[in-house]
C-alpha positions as a printed Julia matrix, in Angstrom:
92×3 Matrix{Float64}:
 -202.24  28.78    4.8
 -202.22  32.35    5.73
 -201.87  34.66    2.58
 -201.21  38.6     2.21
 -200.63  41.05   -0.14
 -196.64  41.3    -1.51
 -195.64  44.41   -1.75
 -197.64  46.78   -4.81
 -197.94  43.54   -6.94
 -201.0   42.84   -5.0
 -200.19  39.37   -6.02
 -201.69  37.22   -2.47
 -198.33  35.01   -1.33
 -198.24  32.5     1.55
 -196.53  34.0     4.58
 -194.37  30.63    5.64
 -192.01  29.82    2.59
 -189.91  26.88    2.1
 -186.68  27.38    1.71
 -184.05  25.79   -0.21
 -180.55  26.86    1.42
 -178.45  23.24    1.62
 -181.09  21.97   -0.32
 -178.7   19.94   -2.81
 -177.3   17.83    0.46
 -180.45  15.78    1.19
 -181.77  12.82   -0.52
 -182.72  14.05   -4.08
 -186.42  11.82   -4.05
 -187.34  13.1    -0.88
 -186.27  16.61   -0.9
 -188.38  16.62   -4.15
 -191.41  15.12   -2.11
 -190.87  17.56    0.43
 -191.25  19.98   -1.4
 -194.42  18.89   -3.36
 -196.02  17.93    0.05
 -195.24  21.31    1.18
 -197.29  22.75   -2.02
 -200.25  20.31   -1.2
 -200.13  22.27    2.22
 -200.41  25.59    0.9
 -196.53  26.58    1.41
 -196.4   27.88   -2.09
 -194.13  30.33   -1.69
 -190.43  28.75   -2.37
 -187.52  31.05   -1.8
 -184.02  29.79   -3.34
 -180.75  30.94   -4.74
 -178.29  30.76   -7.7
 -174.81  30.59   -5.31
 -177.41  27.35   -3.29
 -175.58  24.22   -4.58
 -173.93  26.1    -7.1
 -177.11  26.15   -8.88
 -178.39  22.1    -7.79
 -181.14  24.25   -5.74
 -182.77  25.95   -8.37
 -182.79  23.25  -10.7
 -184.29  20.38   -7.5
 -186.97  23.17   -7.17
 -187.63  23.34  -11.21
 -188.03  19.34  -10.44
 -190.57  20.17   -7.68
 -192.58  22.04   -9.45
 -192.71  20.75  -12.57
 -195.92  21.21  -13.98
 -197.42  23.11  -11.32
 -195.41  26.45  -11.97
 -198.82  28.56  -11.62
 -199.36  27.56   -8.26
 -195.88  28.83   -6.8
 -194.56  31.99   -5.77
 -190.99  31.66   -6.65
 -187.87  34.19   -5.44
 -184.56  33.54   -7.03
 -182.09  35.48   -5.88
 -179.03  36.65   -8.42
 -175.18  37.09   -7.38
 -174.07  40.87   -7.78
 -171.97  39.96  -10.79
 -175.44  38.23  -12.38
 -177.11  41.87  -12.02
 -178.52  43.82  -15.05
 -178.2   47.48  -14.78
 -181.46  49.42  -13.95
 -183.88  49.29  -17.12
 -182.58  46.38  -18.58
 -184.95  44.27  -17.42
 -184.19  40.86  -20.11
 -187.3   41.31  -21.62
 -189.42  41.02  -18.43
């Protein structure tokens, strides 16, 4: 799988993502294998969402990757309302 640079973290992320939008409607078991088999391929960049499934997205994906966190690039997005003000960054 093709890899490049993301942005100044110079952190090397696979160019084709999965994504997880609807996620929640499939067949738990084998979204969860898709998702693995996708890893096994290399697609280890997984983009998903808070408002996906009212959360069921994030937390199939958590499944997915469940001891195998260091391999994934992971992007969560936040709802405005979720948003900390700039500098409060949660202890990150």
């Amino acid at each position: 799988m093709e890899q490049r640079q993301f942005g100044p973290s110079k952190r090397e992320v696979a160019v084709i993502g999965q994504g997880t939008w609807y996620i929640e409607d499939g067949n738990r078991k084998r979204v969860i294998a898709a998702l693995q088999r996708g890893l096994d391929l290399g697609a280890t960049h997984i983009d998903t969402a808070e408002m996906y499934g009212s959360g069921a997205a994030e937390e199939i994906v958590g499944e997915a990757i469940a001891g195998r966190r260091n391999e994934v690039f992971l992007v969560s997005k936040v709802l405005p309302r979720q948003r900390q003000p700039p500098g409060n960054h949660c202890g990150l």
